[in-house]
Coordinates of C-alpha atoms in Angstrom, one line a residue:
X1 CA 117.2 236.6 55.6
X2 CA 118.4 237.4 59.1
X3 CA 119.4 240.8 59.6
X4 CA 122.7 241.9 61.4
X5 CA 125.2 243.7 62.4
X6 CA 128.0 244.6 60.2
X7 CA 130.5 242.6 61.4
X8 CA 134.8 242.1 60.8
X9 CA 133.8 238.9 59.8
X10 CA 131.5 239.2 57.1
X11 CA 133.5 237.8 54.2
X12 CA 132.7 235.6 51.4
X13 CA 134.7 235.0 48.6
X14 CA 137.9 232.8 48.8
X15 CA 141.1 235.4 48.6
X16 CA 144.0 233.5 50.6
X17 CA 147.1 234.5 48.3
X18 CA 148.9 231.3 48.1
X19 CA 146.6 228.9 46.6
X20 CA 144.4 230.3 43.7
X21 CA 141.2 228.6 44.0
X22 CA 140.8 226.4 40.8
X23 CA 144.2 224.9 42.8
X24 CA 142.2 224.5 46.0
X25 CA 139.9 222.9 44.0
X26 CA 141.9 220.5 42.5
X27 CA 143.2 219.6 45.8
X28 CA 140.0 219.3 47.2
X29 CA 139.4 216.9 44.8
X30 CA 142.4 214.8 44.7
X31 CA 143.0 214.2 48.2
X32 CA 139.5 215.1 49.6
X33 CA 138.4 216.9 52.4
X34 CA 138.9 217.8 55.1
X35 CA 142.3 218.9 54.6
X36 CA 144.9 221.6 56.1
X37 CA 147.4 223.2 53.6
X38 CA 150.3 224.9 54.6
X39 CA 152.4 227.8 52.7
X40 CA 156.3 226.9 53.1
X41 CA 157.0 230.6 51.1
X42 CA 154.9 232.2 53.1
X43 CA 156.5 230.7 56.2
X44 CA 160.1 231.5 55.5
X45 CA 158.7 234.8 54.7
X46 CA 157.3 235.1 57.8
X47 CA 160.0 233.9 60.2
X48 CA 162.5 236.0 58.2
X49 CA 160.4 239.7 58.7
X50 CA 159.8 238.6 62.2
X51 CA 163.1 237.7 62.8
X52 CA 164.4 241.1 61.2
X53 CA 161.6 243.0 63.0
X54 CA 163.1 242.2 66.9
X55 CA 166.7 242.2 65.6
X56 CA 169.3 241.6 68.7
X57 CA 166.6 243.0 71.2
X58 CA 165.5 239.2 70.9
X59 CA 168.2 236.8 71.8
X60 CA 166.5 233.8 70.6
X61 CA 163.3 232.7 69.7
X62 CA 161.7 229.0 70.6
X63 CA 158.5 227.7 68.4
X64 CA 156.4 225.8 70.7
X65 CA 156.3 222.4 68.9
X66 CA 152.8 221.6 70.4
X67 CA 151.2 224.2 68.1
X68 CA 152.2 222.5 65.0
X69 CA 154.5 219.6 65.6
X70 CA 154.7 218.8 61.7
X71 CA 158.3 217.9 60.7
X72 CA 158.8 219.4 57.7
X73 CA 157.1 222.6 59.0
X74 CA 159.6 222.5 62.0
X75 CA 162.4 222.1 59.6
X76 CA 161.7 225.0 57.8
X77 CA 161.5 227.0 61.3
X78 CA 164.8 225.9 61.9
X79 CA 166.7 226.4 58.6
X80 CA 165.3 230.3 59.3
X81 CA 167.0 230.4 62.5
X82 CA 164.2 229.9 65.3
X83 CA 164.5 227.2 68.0
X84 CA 162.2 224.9 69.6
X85 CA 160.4 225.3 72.8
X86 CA 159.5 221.3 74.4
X87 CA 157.4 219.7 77.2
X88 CA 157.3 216.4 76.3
X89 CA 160.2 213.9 76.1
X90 CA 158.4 212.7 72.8
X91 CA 158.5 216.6 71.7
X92 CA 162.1 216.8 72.7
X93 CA 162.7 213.8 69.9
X94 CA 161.2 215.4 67.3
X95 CA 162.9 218.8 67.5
X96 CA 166.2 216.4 67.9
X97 CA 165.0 214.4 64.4
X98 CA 164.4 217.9 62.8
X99 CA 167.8 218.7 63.5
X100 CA 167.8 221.4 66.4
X101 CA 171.0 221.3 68.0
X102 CA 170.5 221.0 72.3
X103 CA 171.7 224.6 72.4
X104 CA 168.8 225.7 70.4
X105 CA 166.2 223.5 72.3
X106 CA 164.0 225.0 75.5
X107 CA 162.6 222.1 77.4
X108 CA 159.6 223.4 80.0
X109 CA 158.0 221.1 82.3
X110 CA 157.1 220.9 85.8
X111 CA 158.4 217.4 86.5
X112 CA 161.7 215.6 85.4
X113 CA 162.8 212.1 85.6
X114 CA 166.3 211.5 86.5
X115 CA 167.2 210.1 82.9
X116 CA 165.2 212.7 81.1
X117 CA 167.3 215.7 83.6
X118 CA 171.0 213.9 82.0
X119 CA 169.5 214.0 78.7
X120 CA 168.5 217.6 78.4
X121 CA 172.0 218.2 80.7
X122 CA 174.1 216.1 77.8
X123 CA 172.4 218.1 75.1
X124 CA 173.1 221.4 76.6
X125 CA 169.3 222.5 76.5
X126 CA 168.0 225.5 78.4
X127 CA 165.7 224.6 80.8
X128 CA 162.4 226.0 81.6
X129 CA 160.9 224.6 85.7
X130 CA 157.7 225.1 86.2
X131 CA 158.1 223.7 90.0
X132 CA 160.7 222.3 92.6
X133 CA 160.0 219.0 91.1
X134 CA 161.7 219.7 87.8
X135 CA 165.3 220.8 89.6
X136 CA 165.9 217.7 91.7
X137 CA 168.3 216.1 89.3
X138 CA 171.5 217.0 87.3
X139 CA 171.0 220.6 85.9
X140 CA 172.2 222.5 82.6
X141 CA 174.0 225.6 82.2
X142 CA 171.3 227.6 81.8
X143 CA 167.7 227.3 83.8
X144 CA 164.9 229.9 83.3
X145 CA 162.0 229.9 86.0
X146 CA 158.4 230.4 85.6
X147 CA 157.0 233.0 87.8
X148 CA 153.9 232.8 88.8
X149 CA 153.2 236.8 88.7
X150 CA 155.6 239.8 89.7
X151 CA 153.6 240.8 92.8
X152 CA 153.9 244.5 91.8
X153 CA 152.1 244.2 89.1
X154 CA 148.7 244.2 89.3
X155 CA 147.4 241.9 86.2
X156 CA 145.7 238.9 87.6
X157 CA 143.2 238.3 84.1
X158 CA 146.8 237.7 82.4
X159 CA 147.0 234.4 83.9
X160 CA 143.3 233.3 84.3
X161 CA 144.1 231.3 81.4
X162 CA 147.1 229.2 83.1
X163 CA 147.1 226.3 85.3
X164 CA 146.8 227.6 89.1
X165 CA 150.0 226.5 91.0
X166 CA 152.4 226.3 88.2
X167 CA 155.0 228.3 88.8
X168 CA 157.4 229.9 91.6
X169 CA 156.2 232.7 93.7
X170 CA 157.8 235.5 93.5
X171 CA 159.0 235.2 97.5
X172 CA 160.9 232.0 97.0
X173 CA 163.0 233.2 93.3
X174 CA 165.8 235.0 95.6
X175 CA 166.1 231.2 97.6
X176 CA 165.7 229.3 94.0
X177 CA 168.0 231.2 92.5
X178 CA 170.9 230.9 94.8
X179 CA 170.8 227.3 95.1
X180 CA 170.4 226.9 91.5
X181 CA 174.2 228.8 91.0
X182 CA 175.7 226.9 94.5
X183 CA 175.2 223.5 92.3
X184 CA 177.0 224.8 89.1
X185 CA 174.6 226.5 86.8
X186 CA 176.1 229.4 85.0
X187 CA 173.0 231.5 83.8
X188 CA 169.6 232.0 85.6
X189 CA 166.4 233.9 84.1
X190 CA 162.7 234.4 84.6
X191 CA 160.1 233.4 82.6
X192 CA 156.5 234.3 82.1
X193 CA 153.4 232.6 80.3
X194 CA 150.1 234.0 78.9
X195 CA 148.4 231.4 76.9
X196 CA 145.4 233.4 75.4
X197 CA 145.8 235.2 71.7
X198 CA 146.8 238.6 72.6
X199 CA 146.6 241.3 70.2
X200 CA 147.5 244.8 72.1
X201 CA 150.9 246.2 70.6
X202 CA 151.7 247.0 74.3
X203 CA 150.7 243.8 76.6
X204 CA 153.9 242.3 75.6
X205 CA 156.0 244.9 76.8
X206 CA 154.4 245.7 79.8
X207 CA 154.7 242.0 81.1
X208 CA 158.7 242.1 80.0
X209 CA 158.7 245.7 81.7
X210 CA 157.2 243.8 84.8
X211 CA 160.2 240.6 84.8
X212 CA 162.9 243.3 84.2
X213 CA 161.8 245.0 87.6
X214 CA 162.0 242.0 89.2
X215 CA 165.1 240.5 87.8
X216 CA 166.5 243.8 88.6
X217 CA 165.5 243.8 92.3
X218 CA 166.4 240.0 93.0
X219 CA 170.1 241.1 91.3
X220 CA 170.2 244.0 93.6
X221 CA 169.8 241.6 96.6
X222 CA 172.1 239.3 95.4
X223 CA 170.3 236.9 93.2
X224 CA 171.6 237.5 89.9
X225 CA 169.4 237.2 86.9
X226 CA 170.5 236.6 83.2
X227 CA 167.8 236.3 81.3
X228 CA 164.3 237.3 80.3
X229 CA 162.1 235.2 79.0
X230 CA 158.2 235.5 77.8
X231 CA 155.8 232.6 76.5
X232 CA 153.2 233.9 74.0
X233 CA 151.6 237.8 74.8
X234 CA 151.8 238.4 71.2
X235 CA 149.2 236.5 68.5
X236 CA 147.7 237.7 65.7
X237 CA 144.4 239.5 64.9
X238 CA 141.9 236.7 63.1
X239 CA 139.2 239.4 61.9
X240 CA 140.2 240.6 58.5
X241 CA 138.2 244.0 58.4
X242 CA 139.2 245.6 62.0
X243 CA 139.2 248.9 62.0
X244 CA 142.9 248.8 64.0
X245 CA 145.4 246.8 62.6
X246 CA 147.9 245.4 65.2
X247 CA 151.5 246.7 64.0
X248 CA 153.9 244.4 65.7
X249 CA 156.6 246.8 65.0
X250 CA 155.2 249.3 67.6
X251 CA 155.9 245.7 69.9
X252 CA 159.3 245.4 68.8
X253 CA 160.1 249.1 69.5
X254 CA 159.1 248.9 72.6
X255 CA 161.1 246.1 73.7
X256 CA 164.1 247.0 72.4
X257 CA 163.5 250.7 74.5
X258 CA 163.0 248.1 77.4
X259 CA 166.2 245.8 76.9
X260 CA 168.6 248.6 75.9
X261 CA 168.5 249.9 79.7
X262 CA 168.7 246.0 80.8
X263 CA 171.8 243.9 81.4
X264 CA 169.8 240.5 80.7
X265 CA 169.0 238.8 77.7
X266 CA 165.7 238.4 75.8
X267 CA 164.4 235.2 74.7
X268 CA 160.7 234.7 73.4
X269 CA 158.1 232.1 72.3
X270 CA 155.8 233.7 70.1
X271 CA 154.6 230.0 68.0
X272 CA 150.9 232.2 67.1
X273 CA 152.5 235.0 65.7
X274 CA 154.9 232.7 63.6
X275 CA 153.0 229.8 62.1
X276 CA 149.3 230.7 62.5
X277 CA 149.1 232.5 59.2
X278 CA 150.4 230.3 57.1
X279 CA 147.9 227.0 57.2
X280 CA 144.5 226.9 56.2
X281 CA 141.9 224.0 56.9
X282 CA 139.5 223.1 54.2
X283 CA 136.1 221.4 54.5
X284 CA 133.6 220.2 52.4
X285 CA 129.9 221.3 52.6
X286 CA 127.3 218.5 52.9
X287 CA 124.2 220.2 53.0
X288 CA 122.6 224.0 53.5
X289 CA 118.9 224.2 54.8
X290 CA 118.1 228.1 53.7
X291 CA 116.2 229.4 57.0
X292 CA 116.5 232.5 58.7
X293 CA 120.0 231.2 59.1
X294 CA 121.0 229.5 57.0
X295 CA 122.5 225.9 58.4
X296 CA 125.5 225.0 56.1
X297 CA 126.9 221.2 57.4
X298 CA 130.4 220.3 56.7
X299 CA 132.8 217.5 56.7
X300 CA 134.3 218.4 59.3
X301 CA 134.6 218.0 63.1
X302 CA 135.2 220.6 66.2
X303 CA 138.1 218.3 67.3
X304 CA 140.4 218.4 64.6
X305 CA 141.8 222.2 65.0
X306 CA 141.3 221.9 69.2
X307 CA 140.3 225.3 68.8
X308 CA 137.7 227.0 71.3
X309 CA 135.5 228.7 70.6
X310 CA 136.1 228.5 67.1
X311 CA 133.6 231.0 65.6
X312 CA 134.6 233.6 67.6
X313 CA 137.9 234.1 65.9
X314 CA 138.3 232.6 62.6
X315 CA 137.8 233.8 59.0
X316 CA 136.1 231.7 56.9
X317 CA 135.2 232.0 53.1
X318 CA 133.6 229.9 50.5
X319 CA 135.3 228.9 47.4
X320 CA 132.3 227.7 45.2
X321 CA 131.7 226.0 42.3
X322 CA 129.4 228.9 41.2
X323 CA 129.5 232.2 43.4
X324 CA 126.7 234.7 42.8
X325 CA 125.8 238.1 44.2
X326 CA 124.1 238.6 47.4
X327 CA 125.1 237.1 51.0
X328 CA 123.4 235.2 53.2
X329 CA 123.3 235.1 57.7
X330 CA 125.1 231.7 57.8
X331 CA 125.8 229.0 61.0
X332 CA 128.5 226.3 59.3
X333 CA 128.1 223.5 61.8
X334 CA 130.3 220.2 62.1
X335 CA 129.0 216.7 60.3
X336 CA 128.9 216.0 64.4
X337 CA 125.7 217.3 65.7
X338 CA 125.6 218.6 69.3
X339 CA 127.5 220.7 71.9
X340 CA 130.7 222.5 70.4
X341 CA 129.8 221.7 66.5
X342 CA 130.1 225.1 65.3
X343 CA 132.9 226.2 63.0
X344 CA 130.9 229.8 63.0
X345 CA 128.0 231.6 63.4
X346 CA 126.4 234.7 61.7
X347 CA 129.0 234.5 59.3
X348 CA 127.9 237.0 55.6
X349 CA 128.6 235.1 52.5
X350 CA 126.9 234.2 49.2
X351 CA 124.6 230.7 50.4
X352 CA 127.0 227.8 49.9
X353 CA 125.9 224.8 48.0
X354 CA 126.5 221.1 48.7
X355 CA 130.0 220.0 47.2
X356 CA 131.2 223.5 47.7
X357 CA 134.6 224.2 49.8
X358 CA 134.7 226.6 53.2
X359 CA 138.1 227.4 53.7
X360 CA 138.8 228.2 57.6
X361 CA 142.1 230.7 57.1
X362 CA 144.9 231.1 60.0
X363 CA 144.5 227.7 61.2
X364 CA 148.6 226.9 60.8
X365 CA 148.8 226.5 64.6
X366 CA 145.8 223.9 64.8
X367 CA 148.2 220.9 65.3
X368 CA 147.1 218.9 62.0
X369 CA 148.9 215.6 63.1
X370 CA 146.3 215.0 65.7
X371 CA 143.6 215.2 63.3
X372 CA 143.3 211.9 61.2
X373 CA 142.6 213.8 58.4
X374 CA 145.2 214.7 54.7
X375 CA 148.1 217.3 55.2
X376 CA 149.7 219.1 52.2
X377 CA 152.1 221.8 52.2
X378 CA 152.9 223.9 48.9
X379 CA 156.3 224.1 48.4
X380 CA 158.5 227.5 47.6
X381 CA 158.9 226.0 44.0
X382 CA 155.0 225.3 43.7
X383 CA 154.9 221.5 43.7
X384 CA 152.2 219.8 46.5
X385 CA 154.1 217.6 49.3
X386 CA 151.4 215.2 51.0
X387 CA 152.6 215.3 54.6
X388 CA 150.3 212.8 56.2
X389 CA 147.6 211.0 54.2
X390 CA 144.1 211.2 55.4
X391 CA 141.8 208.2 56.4
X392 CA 139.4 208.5 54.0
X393 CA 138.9 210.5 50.3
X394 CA 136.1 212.3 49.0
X395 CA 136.2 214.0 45.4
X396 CA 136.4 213.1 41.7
X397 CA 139.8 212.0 41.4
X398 CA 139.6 210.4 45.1
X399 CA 141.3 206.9 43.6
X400 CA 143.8 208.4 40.9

């Protein structure tokens, strides 16, 4: 057997808490694989400690519906009290037929038609531009705009992970900001993305530490600014075993030290921090050839969690139909041969065998509605909802 490191991922048994795994099981075989499952208690939960973790520092918080745009899931989100964050006029439906009200809808983009600009004007909406070419039309009360990066603040890896261009400079906000309350809006903010997973208790704050100098300074000289606004800079650690836990309370201490000196509002779109947790995606193994890694095949494809690079951050553990002792150097590998086919490499666990399920956790933020593939979510009273049914099923009870 290969020999490595002891590593945070080196897990093997099943041991997600909402789903025992004779019910995984069951499901497995019902609906076949692969499937994503999603935890509706442990959602609420979620949104709920969250929400009572930031308290009033946070104004309002905005799910990004492209992270999991699964109705049911987004009605849940909203029922708890957190609004949507759109980019898409199709997005901007959905949040609408999940029953967000326009005041608790953020619509980003960095080009607006004319008709889409009186929609999101009608509906009240907070606007997010991303460029001059989203503010050529009618306006809303409220407009937040993206910066591109405070120039005091030396950070430039923050926003490798962004599209180069998209946002205003920071020498054109004072100009953008007075003509945008000389044609009648009310309330003006900044904005600021990071798209990676971040898991420092402190990068958060230092970026809203960063917009409040700046809002500050642009008020000072006459440009008022309202509000404060950050997209992601707060995710979620996937490793199970690290030796430092990230506490986002330390986060929301911080922040609220930040905003008590502030005269602007907070808003935030955390949508890792929220859903990722509480979905897990479930494949079936094929095959195992038992080398010096052993090369476990699965049902499953790279593209449907449009993750990357996938083995670098997810836990994964077997739920078999007989687990013995011992654990094996592992590479699980999509039923897709070629570049960008692994699901993870290196990984400990006892040596799966064909028919047996590996259960990739923290995947609710892997958009399942763009997978063809069966989603369920488990209910707070314990009863199975099918949310989209798969193509194809596998299992004994496939046809029942």
């Amino acid at each position: 057997m290969k020999r490595i490191k002891n590593d945070p991922h080196n897990h093997c048994a099943y041991d997600d808490h909402f789903l025992e795994p004779h019910e995984l099981t069951a499901l497995a075989e019902q609906f076949g694989t692969p499937m994503f499952v999603y935890d509706e208690k442990g959602l609420r939960s979620r949104a709920r400690s969250l929400l009572s973790m930031f308290g009033s520092t946070v104004d309002a918080h905005y799910f990004p519906i492209d992270k999991c745009p699964v109705p049911q899931l987004l009605r849940v989100l909203r029922e708890e009290g957190i609004g949507a964050f759109c980019q898409t006029p199709g997005e901007l439906q959905l949040a609408l037929d999940c029953g967000f009200s326009g005041e608790r809808i953020l619509f980003g983009s960095t080009v607006i038609s004319r008709e889409l600009s009186h929609r999101i004007r009608r509906l009240n909406c907070v606007l997010l531009a991303g460029s001059p070419l989203s503010l050529e039309f009618e306006l809303p009360e409220r407009v937040l705009l993206l910066c591109r990066r405070p120039d005091h603040r030396e950070k430039r890896l923050a926003f490798a992970r962004s599209l180069p261009g998209i946002g205003f400079p920071a020498d054109e906000l004072a100009g953008q900001i007075s003509q945008l309350y000389s044609r009648g809006v009310r309330s003006v903010g900044l904005s600021l993305r990071y798209d990676g997973n971040v898991t420092k208790e402190d990068f958060l704050p230092g970026w809203i530490r960063a917009l409040e100098k700046t809002a500050a300074e642009l008020t000072a000289a006459g440009a008022r600014v309202d509000m404060l606004h950050m997209i992601g800079g707060l995710g979620i650690r996937y490793r199970r075993v690290d030796m430092q836990t990230m506490d986002p309370v330390l986060t929301a201490d911080a922040l609220t030290q930040i905003m008590a000196a502030s005269e602007r509002s907070l808003t935030l779109s955390l949508g890792t921090l929220f859903a990722e947790p509480c979905g897990i995606f479930v494949m079936g193994v094929l095959g195992v050839i038992d080398r010096l890694s052993a090369l476990v095949t699965t049902d499953a494809r790279p593209e449907d969690l449009l993750l990357e690079p996938l083995e670098r951050y997810h836990h994964i553990s077997l739920c078999g139909q007989a687990q013995i002792q011992g654990r094996h150097c592992c590479d699980i590998v999509s039923c897709v041969p070629g570049f960008g086919g692994w699901f993870g490499k290196d990984r400990l666990m006892p040596l799966p065998k064909p028919g047996d399920l590996l259960v990739l956790h923290d995947a609710g933020c892997s958009r399942p509605f763009h997978s063809p593939h069966v989603v369920l979510l488990k209910r707070e009273d314990g009863f199975i909802d099918v949310l989209q049914h798969g193509e194809k099923k596998q299992g004994a009870n496939a046809d029942a």
